[in-house]
Structures are given as structure tokens and as C-alpha cells.
Tab-separated table of C-alpha atoms in Angstrom:
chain	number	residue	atom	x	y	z
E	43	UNK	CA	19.119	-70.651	19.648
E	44	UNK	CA	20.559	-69.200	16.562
E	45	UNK	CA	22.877	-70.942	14.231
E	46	UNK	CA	25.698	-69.481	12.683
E	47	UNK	CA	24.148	-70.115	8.892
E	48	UNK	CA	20.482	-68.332	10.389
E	49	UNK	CA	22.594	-65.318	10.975
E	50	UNK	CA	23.764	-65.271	7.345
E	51	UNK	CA	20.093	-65.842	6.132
E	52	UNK	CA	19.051	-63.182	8.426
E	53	UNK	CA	21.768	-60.528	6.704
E	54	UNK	CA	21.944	-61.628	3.346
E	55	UNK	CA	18.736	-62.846	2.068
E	56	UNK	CA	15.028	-61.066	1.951
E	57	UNK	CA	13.574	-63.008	4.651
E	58	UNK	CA	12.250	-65.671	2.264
E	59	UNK	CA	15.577	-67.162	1.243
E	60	UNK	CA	15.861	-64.933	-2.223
E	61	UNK	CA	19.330	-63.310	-2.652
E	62	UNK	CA	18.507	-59.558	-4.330
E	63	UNK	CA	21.629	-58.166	-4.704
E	64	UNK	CA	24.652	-59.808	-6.482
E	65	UNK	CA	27.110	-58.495	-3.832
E	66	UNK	CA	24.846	-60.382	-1.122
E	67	UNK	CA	25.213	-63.607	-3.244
E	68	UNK	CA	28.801	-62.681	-3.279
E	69	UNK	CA	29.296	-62.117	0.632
E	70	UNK	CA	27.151	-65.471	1.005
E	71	UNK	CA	29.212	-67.386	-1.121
E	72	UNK	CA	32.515	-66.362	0.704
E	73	UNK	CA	31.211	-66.580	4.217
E	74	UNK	CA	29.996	-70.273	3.966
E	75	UNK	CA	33.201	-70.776	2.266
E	76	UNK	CA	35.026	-69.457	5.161
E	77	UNK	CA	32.496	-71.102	7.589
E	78	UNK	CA	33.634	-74.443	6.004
E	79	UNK	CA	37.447	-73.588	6.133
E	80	UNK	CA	36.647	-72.890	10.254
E	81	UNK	CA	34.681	-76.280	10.247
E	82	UNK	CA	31.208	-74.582	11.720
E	83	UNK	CA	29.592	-75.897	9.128
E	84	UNK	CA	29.618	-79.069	6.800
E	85	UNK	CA	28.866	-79.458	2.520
E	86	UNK	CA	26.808	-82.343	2.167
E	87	UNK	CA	25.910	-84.350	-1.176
E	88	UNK	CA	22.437	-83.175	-2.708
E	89	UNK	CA	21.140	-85.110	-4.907
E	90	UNK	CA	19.436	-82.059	-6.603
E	91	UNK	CA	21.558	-80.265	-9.717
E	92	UNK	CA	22.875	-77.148	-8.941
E	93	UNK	CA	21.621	-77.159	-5.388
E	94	UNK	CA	24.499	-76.691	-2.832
E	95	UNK	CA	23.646	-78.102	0.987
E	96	UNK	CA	25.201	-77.337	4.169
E	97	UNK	CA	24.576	-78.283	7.792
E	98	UNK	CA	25.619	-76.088	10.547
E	99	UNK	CA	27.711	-78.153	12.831
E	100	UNK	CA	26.076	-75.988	16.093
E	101	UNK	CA	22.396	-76.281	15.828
E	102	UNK	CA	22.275	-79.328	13.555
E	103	UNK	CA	20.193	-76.935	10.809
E	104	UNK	CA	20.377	-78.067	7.114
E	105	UNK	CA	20.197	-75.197	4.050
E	106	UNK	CA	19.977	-75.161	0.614
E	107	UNK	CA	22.002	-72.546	-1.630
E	108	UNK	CA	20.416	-72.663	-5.209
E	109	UNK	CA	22.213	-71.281	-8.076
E	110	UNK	CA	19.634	-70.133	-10.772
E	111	UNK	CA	20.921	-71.779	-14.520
E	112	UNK	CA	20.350	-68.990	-15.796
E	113	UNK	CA	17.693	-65.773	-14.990
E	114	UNK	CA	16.018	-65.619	-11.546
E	115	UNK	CA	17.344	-65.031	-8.320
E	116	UNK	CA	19.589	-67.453	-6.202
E	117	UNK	CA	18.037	-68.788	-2.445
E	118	UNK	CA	19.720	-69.514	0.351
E	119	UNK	CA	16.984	-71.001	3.322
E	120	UNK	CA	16.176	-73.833	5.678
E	121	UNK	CA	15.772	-77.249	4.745
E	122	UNK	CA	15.436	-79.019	8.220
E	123	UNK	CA	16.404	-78.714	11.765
E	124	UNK	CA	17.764	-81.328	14.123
């Protein structure tokens, strides 16, 4: 069964997690913010710097959104499933 953050990897990343396009990383950003706000999914503390995690409340899936310091490309992708 899909989760609701696999159907945001599915649309805004390029299969491996990497986010291309700004506007993706832009759409990302506001629908896990929104996805939070709904509570479907769940920040939780990562002990990694400038590594964001969330854990879809549905399937139980954990994800990692990594914010590149600097150049390179942000990733959004799967940590772990329940």
C-alpha cells in the first residue's frame, strides 16, 4: 500500500530521491508542510545536521529531506518502513 509521503517521492523526486528542479523542492517543501498541518504525517528529531525526518502516520514509512549547505541537489527518500 502506498503512503501519502511515497506519492510525493513518486511526483517530485527522480526516482532516486534527488530533487532536480527548484520548483519541485518548492512544492515538496509546502506539501509536507501542509501534510503536517493535516496531521498525516509526523517531524521527528534527526540527529543528522540539516537532515529533516518525517514519518507518515498511515503506513508507518520514515523519510529523510536533505537540504544541500550549499551546491548539490536536495533528496527526499525512504529511510525505513514499519
Amino acid at each position: 500500500m502506498a503512503g501519502t509521503l511515497d506519492e510525493v517521492f513518486r511526483v517530485r523526486t527522480n526516482g532516486n530521491g534527488y530533487i532536480e528542479q527548484e520548483w519541485d523542492n518548492i512544492l515538496l517543501q509546502r506539501e509536507i508542510s501542509q501534510l503536517v498541518a493535516e496531521g498525516r504525517v509526523r517531524e521527528v528529531a534527526c540527529p543528522t545536521w540539516g537532515t529533516r525526518r518525517f514519518h507518515d502516520v498511515e503506513t508507518g514509512d520514515t523519510y529523510d529531506y536533505i537540504s544541500p549547505p550549499q551546491r548539490g541537489l536536495p533528496r527526499f527518500y525512504k529511510i525505513s518502513s514499519e
